[in-house]
Coordinates of C-alpha atoms and ligand atoms in Angstrom, one line a residue:
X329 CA 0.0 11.1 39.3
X330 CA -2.2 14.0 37.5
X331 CA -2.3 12.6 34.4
X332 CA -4.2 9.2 35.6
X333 CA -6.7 8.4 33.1
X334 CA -8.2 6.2 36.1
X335 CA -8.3 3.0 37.8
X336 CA -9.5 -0.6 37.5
X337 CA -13.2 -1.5 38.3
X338 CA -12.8 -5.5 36.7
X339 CA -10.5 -8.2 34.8
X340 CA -11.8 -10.8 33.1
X341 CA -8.8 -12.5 30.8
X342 CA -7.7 -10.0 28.6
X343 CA -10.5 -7.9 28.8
X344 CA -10.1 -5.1 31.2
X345 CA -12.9 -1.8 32.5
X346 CA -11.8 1.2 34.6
X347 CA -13.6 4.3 35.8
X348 CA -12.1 7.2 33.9
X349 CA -11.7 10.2 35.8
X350 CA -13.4 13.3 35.8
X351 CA -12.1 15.7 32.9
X352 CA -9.6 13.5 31.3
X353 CA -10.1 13.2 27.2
X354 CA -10.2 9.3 25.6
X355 CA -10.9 7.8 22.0
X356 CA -11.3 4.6 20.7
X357 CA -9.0 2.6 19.8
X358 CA -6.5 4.5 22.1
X359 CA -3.8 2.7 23.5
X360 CA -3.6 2.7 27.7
X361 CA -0.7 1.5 29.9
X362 CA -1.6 0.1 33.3
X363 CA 0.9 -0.1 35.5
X364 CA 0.5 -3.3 37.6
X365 CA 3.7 -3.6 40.4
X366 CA 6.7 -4.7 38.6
X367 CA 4.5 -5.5 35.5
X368 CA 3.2 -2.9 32.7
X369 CA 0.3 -4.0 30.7
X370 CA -0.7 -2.4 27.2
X371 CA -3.9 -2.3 26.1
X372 CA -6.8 -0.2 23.7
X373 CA -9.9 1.5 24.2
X374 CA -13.0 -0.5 22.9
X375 CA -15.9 0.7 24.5
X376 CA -16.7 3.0 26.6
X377 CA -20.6 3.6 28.7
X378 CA -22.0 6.5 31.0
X379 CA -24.0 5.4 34.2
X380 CA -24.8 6.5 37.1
X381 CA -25.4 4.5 40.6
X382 CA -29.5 5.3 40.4
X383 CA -31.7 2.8 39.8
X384 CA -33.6 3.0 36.0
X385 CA -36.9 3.8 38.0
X386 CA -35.2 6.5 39.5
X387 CA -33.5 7.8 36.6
X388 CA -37.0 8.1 34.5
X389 CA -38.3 10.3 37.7
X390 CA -35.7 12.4 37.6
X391 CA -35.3 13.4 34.2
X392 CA -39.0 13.9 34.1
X393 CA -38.9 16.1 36.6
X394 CA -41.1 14.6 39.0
X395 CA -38.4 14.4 41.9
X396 CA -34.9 14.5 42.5
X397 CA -32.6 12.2 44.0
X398 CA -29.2 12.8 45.6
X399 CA -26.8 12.5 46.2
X400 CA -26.0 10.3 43.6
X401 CA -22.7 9.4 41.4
X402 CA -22.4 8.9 38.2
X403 CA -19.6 7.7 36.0
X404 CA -17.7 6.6 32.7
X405 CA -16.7 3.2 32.6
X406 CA -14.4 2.0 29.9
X407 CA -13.6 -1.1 28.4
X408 CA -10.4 -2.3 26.8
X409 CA -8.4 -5.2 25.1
X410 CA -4.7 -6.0 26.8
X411 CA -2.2 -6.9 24.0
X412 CA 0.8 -6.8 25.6
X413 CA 2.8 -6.9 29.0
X414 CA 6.3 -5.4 29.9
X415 CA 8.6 -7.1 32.4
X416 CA 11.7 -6.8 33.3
X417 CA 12.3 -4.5 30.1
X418 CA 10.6 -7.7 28.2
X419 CA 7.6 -7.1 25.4
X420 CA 5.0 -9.9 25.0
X421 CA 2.0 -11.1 24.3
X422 CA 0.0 -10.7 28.1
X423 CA 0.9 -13.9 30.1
X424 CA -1.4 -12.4 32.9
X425 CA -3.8 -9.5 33.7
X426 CA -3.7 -6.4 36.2
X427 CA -5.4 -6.1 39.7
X428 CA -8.3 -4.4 40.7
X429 CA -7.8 -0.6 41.2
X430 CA -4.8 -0.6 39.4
X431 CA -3.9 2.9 37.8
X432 CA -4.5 3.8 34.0
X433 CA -2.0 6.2 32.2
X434 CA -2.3 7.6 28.5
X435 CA 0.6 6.5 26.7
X436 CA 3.8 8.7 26.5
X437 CA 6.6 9.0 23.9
X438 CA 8.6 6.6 26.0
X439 CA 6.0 4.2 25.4
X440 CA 5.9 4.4 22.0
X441 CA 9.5 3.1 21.9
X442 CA 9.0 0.5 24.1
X443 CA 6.2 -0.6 21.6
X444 CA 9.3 -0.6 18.9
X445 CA 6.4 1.5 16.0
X446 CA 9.8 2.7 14.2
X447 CA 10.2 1.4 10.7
X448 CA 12.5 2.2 8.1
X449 CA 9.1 3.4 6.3
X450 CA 7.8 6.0 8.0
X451 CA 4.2 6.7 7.5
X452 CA 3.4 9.0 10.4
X453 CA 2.8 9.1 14.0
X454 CA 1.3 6.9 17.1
X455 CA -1.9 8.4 17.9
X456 CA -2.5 9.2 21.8
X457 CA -6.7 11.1 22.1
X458 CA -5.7 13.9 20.7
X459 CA -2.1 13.9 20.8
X460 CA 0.4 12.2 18.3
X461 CA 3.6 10.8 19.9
X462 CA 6.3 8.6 18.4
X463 CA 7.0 7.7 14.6
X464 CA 5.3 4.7 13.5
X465 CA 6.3 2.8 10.2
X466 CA 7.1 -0.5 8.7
X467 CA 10.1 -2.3 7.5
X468 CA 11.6 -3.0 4.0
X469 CA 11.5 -6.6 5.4
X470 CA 8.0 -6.4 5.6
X471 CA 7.0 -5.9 1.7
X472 CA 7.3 -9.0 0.3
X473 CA 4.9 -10.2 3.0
X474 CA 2.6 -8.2 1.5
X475 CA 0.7 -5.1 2.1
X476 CA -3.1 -4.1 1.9
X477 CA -4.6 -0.7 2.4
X478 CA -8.5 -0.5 3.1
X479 CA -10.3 2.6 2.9
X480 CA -13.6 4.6 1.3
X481 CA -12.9 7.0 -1.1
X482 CA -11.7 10.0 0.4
X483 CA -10.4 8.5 3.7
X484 CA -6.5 9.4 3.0
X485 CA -5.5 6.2 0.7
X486 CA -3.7 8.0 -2.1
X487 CA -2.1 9.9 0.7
X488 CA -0.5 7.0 2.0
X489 CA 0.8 5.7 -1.0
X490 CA 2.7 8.8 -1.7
X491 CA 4.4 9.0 1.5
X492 CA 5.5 4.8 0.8
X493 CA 6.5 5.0 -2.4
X494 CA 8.0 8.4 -1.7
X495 CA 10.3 6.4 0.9
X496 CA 11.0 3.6 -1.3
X497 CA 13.0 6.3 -3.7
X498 CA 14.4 7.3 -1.3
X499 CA 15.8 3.7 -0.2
X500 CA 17.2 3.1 -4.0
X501 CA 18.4 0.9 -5.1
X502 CA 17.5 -1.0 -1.7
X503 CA 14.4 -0.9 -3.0
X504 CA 11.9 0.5 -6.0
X505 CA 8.3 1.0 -7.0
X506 CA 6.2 -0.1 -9.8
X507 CA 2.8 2.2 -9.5
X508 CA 0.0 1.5 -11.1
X509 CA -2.3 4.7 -11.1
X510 CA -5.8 4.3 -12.2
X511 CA -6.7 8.1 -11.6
X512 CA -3.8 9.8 -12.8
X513 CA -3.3 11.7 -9.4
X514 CA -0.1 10.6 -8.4
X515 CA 2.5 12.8 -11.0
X516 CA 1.0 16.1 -9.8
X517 CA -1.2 15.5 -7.0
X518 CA -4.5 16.2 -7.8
X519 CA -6.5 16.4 -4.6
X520 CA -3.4 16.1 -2.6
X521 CA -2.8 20.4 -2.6
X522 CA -1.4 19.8 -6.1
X523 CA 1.9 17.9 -4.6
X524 CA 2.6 14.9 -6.4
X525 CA 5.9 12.7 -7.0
X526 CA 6.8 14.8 -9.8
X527 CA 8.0 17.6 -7.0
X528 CA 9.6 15.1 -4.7
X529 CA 13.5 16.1 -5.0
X530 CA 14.4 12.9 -6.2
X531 CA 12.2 12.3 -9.3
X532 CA 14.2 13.0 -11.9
X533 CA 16.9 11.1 -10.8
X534 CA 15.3 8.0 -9.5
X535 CA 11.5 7.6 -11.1
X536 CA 10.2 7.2 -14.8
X537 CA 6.7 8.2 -15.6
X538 CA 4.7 6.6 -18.4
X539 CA 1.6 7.3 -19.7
X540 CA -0.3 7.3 -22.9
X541 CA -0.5 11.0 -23.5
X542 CA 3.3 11.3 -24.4
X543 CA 2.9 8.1 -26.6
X544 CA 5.1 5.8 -24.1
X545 CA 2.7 3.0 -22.9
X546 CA 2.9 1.3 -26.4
X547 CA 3.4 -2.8 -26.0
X548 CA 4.6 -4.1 -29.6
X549 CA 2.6 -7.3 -31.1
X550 CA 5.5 -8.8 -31.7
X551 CA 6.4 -8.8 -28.1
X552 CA 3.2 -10.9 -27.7
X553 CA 3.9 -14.6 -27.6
X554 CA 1.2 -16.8 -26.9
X555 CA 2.3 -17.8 -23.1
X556 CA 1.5 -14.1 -22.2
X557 CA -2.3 -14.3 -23.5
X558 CA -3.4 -15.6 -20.3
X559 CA -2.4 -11.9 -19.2
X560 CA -4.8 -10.3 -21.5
X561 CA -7.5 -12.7 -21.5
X562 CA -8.4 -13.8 -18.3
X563 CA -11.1 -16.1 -19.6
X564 CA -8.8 -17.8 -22.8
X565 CA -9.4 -21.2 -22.8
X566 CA -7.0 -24.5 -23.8
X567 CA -7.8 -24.6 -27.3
X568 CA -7.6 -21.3 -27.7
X569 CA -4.2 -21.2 -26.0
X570 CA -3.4 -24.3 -28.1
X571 CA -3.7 -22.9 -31.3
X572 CA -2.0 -19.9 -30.5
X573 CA 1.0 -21.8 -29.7
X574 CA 0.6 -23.4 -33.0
X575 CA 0.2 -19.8 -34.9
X576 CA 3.3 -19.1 -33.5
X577 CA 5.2 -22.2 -34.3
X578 CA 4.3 -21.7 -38.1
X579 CA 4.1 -18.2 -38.2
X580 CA 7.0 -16.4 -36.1
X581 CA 6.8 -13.2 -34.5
X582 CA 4.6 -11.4 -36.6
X583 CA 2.2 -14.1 -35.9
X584 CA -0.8 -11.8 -35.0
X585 CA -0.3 -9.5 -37.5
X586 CA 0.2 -12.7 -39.9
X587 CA -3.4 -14.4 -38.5
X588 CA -5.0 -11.3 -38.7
X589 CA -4.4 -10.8 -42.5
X590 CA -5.5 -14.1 -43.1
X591 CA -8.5 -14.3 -41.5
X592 CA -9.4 -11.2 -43.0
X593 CA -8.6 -12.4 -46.6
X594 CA -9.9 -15.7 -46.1
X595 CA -11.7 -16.0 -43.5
X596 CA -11.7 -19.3 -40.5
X597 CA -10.7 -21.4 -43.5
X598 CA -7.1 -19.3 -44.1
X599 CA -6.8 -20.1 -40.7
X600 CA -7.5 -23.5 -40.4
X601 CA -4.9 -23.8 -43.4
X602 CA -2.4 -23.1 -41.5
X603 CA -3.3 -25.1 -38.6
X604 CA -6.0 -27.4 -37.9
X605 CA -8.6 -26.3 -35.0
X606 CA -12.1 -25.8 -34.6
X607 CA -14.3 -23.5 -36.2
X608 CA -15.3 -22.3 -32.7
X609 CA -11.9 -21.9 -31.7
X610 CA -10.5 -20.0 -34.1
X611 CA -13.1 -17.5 -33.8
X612 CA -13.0 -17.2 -30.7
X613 CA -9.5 -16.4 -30.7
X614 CA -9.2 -14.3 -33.4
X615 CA -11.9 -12.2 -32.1
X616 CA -9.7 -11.8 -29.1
X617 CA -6.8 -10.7 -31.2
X618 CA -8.6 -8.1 -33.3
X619 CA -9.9 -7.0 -29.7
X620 CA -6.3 -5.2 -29.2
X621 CA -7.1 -1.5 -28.9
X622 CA -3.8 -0.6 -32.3
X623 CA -3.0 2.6 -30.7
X624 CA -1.9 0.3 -27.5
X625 CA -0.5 -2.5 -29.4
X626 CA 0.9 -1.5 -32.5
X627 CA 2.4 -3.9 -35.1
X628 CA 6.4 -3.2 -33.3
X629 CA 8.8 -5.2 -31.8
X630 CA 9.3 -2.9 -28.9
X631 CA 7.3 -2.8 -25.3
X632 CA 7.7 -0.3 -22.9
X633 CA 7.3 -3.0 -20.6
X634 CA 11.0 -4.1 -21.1
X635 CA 11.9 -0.5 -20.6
X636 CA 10.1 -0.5 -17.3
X637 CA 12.1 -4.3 -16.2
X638 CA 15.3 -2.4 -16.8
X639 CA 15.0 0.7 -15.0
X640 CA 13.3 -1.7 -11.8
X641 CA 16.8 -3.4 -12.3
X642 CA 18.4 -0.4 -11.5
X643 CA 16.4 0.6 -8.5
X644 CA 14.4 3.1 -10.4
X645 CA 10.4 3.4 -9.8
X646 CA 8.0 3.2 -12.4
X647 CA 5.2 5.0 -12.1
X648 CA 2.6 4.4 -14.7
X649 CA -0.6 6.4 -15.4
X650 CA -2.9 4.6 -16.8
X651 CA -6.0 7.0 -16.7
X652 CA -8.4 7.7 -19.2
X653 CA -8.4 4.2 -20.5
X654 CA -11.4 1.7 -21.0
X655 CA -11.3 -0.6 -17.7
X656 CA -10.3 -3.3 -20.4
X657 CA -7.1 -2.1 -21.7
X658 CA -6.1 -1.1 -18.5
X659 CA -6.5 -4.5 -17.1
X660 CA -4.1 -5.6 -20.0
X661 CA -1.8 -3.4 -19.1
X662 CA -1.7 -3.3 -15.3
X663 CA -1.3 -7.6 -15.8
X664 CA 0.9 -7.6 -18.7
X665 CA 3.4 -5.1 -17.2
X666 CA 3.4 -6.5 -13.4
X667 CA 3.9 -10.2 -15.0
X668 CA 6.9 -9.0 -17.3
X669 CA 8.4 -7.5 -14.2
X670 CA 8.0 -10.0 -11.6
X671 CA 8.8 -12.9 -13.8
X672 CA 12.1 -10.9 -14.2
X673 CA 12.6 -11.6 -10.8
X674 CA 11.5 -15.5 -10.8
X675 CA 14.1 -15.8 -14.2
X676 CA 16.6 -14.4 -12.0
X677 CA 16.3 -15.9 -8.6
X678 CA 16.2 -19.4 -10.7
X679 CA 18.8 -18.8 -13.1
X680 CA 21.4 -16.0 -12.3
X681 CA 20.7 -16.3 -8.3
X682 CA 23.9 -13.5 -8.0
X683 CA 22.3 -11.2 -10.0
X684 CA 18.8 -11.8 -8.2
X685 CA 20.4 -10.8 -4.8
X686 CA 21.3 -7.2 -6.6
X687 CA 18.0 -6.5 -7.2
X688 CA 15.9 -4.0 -5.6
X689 CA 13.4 -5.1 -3.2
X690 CA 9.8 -4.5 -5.4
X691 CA 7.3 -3.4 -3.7
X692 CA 3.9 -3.0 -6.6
X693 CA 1.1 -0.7 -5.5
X694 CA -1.8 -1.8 -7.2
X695 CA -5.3 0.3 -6.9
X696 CA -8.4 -1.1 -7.6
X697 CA -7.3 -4.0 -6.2
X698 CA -10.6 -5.6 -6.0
X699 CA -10.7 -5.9 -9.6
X700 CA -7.7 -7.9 -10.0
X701 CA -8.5 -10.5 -7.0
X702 CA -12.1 -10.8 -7.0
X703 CA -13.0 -14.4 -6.0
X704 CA -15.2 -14.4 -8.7
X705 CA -13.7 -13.6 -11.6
X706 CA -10.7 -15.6 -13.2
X707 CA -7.5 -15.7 -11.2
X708 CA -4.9 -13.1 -12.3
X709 CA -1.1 -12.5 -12.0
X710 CA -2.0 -10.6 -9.1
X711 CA -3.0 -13.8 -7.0
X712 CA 0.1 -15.1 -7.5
X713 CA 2.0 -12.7 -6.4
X714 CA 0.3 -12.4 -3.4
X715 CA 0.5 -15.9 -2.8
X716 CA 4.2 -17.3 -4.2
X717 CA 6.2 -14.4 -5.1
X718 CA 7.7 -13.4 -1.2
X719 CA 10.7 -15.8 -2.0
X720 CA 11.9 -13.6 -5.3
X721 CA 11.3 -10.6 -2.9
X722 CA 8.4 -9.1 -4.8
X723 CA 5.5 -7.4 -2.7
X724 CA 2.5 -6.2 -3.4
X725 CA 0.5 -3.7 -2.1
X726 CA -2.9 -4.0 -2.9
X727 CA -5.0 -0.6 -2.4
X728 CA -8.8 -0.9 -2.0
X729 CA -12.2 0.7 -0.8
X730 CA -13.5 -3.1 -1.3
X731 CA -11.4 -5.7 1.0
X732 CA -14.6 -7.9 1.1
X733 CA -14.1 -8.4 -2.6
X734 CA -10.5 -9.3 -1.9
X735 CA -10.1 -13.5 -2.1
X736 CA -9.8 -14.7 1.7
X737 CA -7.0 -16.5 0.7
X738 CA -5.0 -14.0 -0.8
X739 CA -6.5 -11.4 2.3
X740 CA -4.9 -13.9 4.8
X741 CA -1.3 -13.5 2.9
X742 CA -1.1 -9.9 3.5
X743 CA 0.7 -9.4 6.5
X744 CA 0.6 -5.6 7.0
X745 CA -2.9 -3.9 6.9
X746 CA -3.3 -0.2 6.6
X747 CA -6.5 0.1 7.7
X748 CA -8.7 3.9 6.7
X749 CA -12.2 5.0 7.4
X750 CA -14.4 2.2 6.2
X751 CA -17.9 2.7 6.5
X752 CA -19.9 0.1 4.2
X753 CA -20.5 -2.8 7.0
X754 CA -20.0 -5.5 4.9
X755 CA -16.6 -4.3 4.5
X756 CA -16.0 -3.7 7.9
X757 CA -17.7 -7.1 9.0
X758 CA -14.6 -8.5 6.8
X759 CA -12.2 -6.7 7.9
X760 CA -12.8 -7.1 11.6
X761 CA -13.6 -10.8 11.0
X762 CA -10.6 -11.6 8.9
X763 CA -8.1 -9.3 11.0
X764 CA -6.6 -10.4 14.3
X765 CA -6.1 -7.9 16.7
X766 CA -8.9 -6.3 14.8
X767 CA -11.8 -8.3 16.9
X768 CA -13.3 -5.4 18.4
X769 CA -12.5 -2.4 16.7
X770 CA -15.7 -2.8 14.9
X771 CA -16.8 0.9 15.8
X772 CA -12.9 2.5 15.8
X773 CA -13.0 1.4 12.1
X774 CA -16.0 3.4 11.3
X775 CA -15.1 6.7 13.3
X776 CA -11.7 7.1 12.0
X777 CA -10.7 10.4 10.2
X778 CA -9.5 11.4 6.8
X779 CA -5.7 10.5 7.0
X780 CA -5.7 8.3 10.2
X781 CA -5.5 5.0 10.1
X782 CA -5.1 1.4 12.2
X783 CA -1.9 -0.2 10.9
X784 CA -0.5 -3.7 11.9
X785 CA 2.4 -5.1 10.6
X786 CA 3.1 -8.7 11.3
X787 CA 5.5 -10.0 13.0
X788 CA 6.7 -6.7 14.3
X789 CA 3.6 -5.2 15.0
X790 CA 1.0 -8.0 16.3
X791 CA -1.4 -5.3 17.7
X792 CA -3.8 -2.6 15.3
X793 CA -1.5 0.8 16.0
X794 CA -3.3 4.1 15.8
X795 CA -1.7 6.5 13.1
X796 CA -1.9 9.7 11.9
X797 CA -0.3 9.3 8.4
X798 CA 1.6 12.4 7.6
X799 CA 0.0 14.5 4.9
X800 CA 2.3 14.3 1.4
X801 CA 2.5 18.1 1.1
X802 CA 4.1 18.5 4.9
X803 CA 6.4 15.8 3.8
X804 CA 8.0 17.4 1.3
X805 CA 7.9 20.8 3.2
X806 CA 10.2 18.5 5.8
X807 CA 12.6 16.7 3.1
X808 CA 15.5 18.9 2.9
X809 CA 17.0 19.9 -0.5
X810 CA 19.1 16.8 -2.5
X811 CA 22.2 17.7 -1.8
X812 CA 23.8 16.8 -5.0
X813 CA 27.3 16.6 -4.0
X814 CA 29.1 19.7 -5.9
X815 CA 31.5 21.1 -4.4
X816 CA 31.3 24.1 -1.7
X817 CA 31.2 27.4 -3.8
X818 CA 33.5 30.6 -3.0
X819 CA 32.4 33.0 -0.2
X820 CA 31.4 36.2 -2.0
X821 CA 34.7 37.8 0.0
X822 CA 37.1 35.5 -1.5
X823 CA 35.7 35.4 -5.5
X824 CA 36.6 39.6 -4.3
X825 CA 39.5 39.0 -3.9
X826 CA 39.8 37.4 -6.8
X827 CA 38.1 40.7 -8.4
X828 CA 40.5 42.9 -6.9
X829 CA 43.5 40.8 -8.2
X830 CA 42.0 41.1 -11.8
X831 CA 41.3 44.7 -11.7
X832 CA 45.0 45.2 -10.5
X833 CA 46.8 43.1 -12.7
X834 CA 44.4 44.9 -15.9
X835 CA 45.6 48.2 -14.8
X836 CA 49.1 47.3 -14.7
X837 CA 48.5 46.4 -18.1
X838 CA 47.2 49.2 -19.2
X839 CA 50.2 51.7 -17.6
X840 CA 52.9 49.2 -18.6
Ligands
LIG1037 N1 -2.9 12.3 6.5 C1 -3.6 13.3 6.0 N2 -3.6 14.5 6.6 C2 -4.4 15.5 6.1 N3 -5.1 15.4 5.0 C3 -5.2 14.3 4.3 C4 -4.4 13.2 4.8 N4 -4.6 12.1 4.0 C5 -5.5 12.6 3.0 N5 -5.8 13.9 3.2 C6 -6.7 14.7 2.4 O1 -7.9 14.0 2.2 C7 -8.3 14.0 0.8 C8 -8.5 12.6 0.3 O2 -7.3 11.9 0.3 P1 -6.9 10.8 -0.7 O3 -5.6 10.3 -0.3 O4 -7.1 11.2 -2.1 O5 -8.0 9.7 -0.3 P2 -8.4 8.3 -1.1 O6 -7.3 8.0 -2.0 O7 -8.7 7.3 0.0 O8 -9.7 8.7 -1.9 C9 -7.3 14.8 0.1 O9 -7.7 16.1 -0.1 C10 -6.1 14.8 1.0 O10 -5.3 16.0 0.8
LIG1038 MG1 -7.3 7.5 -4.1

């Protein structure tokens, strides 16, 4: 066949190296079908080395000029990783390995089906050397197992989140969003040729923005009780906890407002009047209560939080801009507001199990993930999601240029990877190490280009897949117009008619 890539030189387990033949184009990471008899293996490009059949002696005379030596061959010798095998219209995991000068083929669009890439979330195409074949994507099943998406700045992650979350709208009210964006690029686009969800067809229908400049992110103090501190201060202790509890058992709903006043008029003492603690402790946690940024968390009873749980209800994404604020009340926040929501989901599964079964799948996109599930720092809402919340059908997709500061165990619970150009090595050291199927694609990781990316999806997808995401602006240029379901108008010739008829019956009018 012409389009050979070449043939089989050695086999050792599931490691495999063939000659490639003169003229043909390769990349890493590309995926390679040998066919072996009745069998097909399936495997990717890991390394690759030039030699030729001189000695090293010779080959430092020659390119010194001193002689030449001929004739002589030399050669490209490739090595790559077999992950799986097709028999008798079958897909596994290799049972067995090819034969020595077995043939190598790129892979073809039929291929990509056989590898089953298709998901109902389609975030762009199987990568081929240069070409792009099939549509790759991954399930709605697959959210609540948990998503991470690795890449430096600049390497296409704000892309990808776009053409997800765009898809989840477009699943409603299968499914919904809660977005939490840190840069304020998502509504418009910024960086992304000025296309953002605000000019996806189905926004104003289907997604709610928040954000501080039109006054909407406001969280009441009276929608503050005590068991929701932990959400704001990551490092409150048990006392302190303790004696909010009692500040609200004697005190009621305005109970910050209420401890505030007093320890203004009166100091620790007014405090400790109304119930007993330590000095130490009621510092401590009053200075955490006069922390709250008023223009935030004004003295109301109403949270946009509980506006954001009903519209999830309903299959409507949130999207929430967060921008602009200190890294502290954005923290508060982005863990107050994906608490309130996914509790929602725990009260309901629990409780009203009926009702639970309605809801959307969630799927939470989360930037700066690294901040939020640092190993170091206290544990936060976020760890628990990752870790418990699959049952109540909650995912999270945790978005970050940082996966080394992602906790292992909370790393190890995200089943699908979206893996971007990552150059820092002690990212890629973690990602490689931490990653199966991602062994040896050590080097692919750092070579990859703005917008592709290495994407497995477990179970479904138990191999790294080469993708080129689409690009959010070509999306939309491809989503055709919401058909809003009016009815059909007139042809032009028939509202004519219609005209004609008029004109007619006013002139008969006029003579009679
Ligand atoms: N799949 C893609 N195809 C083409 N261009 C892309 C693709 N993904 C991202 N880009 C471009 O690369 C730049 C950086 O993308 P962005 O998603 O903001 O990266 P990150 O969020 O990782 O910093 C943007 O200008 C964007 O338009
Ligand atoms: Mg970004």
């Amino acid at each position: 066949m012409s389009n050979c890539l070449g043939s089989i030189c050695e086999v050792k387990s599931d490691k495999i190296s063939f000659f490639l033949s003169k003229d043909t184009a390769l990349s890493f990471g590309q995926i390679v079908r040998v066919d072996s008899g009745a069998v097909c293996f399936y495997a990717r490009v890991v390394n690759a080395q030039s030699k030729s059949t001189l000695e090293t002696s010779e080959q430092l005379r020659e390119a010194e000029g001193k002689e030449t030596f001929g004739p002589y061959s030399y050669y490209k010798n490739i090595d790559a990783i077999l992950f799986l095998e097709r028999k008798a219209g079958k897909v596994r995991s290799p049972t067995f390995n090819p034969d020595y000068m077995d043939k190598v083929y790129p892979t073809t669009s039929e291929d990509s089906k056989v590898l089953k890439l298709a998901g109902e979330l389609e975030i762009g195409n199987l990568r081929s050397g240069g070409q792009t074949l099939g549509r790759v994507g991954i399930n709605i099943a697959a959210i609540p197992r948990m998503i991470g998406m690795f890449g430096m700045t600049g390497s296409g992650k704000t892309n990808t989140e776009l053409i997800i979350n765009a898809q989840l709208i477009d699943n409603s009210p299968r499914t919904a969003g809660l977005i939490f964006d840190f840069a304020g690029q998502l509504l418009e686009g910024k960086e992304l040729g000025n296309k953002g969800l605000s000019d996806y067809p189905l926004f104003h229908s289907r997604v709610r923005f928040y954000s501080t400049k039109e006054e909407k992110l406001r969280i009441g103090l009276r929608t503050l009780q005590p068991w929701k501190l932990r959400n704001l201060y990551s490092d409150i202790t048990l006392p302190q906890y303790r004696l909010a509890e009692k500040l609200y058992q004697q005190l009621g709903d305005g109970w910050i407002e209420k401890a505030r006043e007093e320890y203004e008029q009166n100091g620790r003492a007014g405090v400790a009047r109304i119930t007993h603690a330590h000095r130490e402790t009621v510092d401590a946690l009053m200075r955490k209560l006069f922390s709250l940024d008023p223009r935030l968390f004004p003295p109301s009873t109403h949270s946009f939080i509980e506006d954001v749980i009903r519209n999830i209800d309903q299959g409507i994404t949130c999207l929430i801009d967060i921008s602009g604020m200190t890294s502290e009340a954005q923290h508060r926040v982005v863990c107050l507001t994906a608490s309130g929501v996914a509790n929602h989901y725990k009260y309901l599964w629990e409780a009203k199990f009926e009702k639970w079964r309605k809801l959307p799948t969630l799927l939470i996109t989360l930037e700066e993930a690294h901040e939020f599930l640092d190993p170091s720092k206290e544990a936060t809402i976020f760890s628990a999601i990752a870790l418990t919340y699959r049952k109540y059908r909650v995912g999270l997709n945790a978005v970050t240029p940082r996966p080394s500061r992602i906790n292992p165990d909370v790393f190890a619970e995200l089943w699908t990877k979206v893996i971007m150009k990552t150059e820092l090595k002690i990212d890629r050291d973690y990602l490689t190490r931490n990653t199966p199927y991602l062994e040896y694609s050590d080097t692919e990781v750092k070579m990859l280009d703005i917008g592709e990316a290495l994407l497995i999806s477990e179970p479904k997808i138990r191999f790294a897949v080469p993708v080129k995401v689409m690009h959010y602006p070509d999306y939309l240029d491809r989503q055709e117009q919401v058909d809003y379901n009016l009815a059909q108008s007139k042809t032009l010739e028939a509202m004519d008619e219609n005209l004609k008829r008029l004109r007619n019956a006013g002139k008969n009018l006029n003579t009679n």
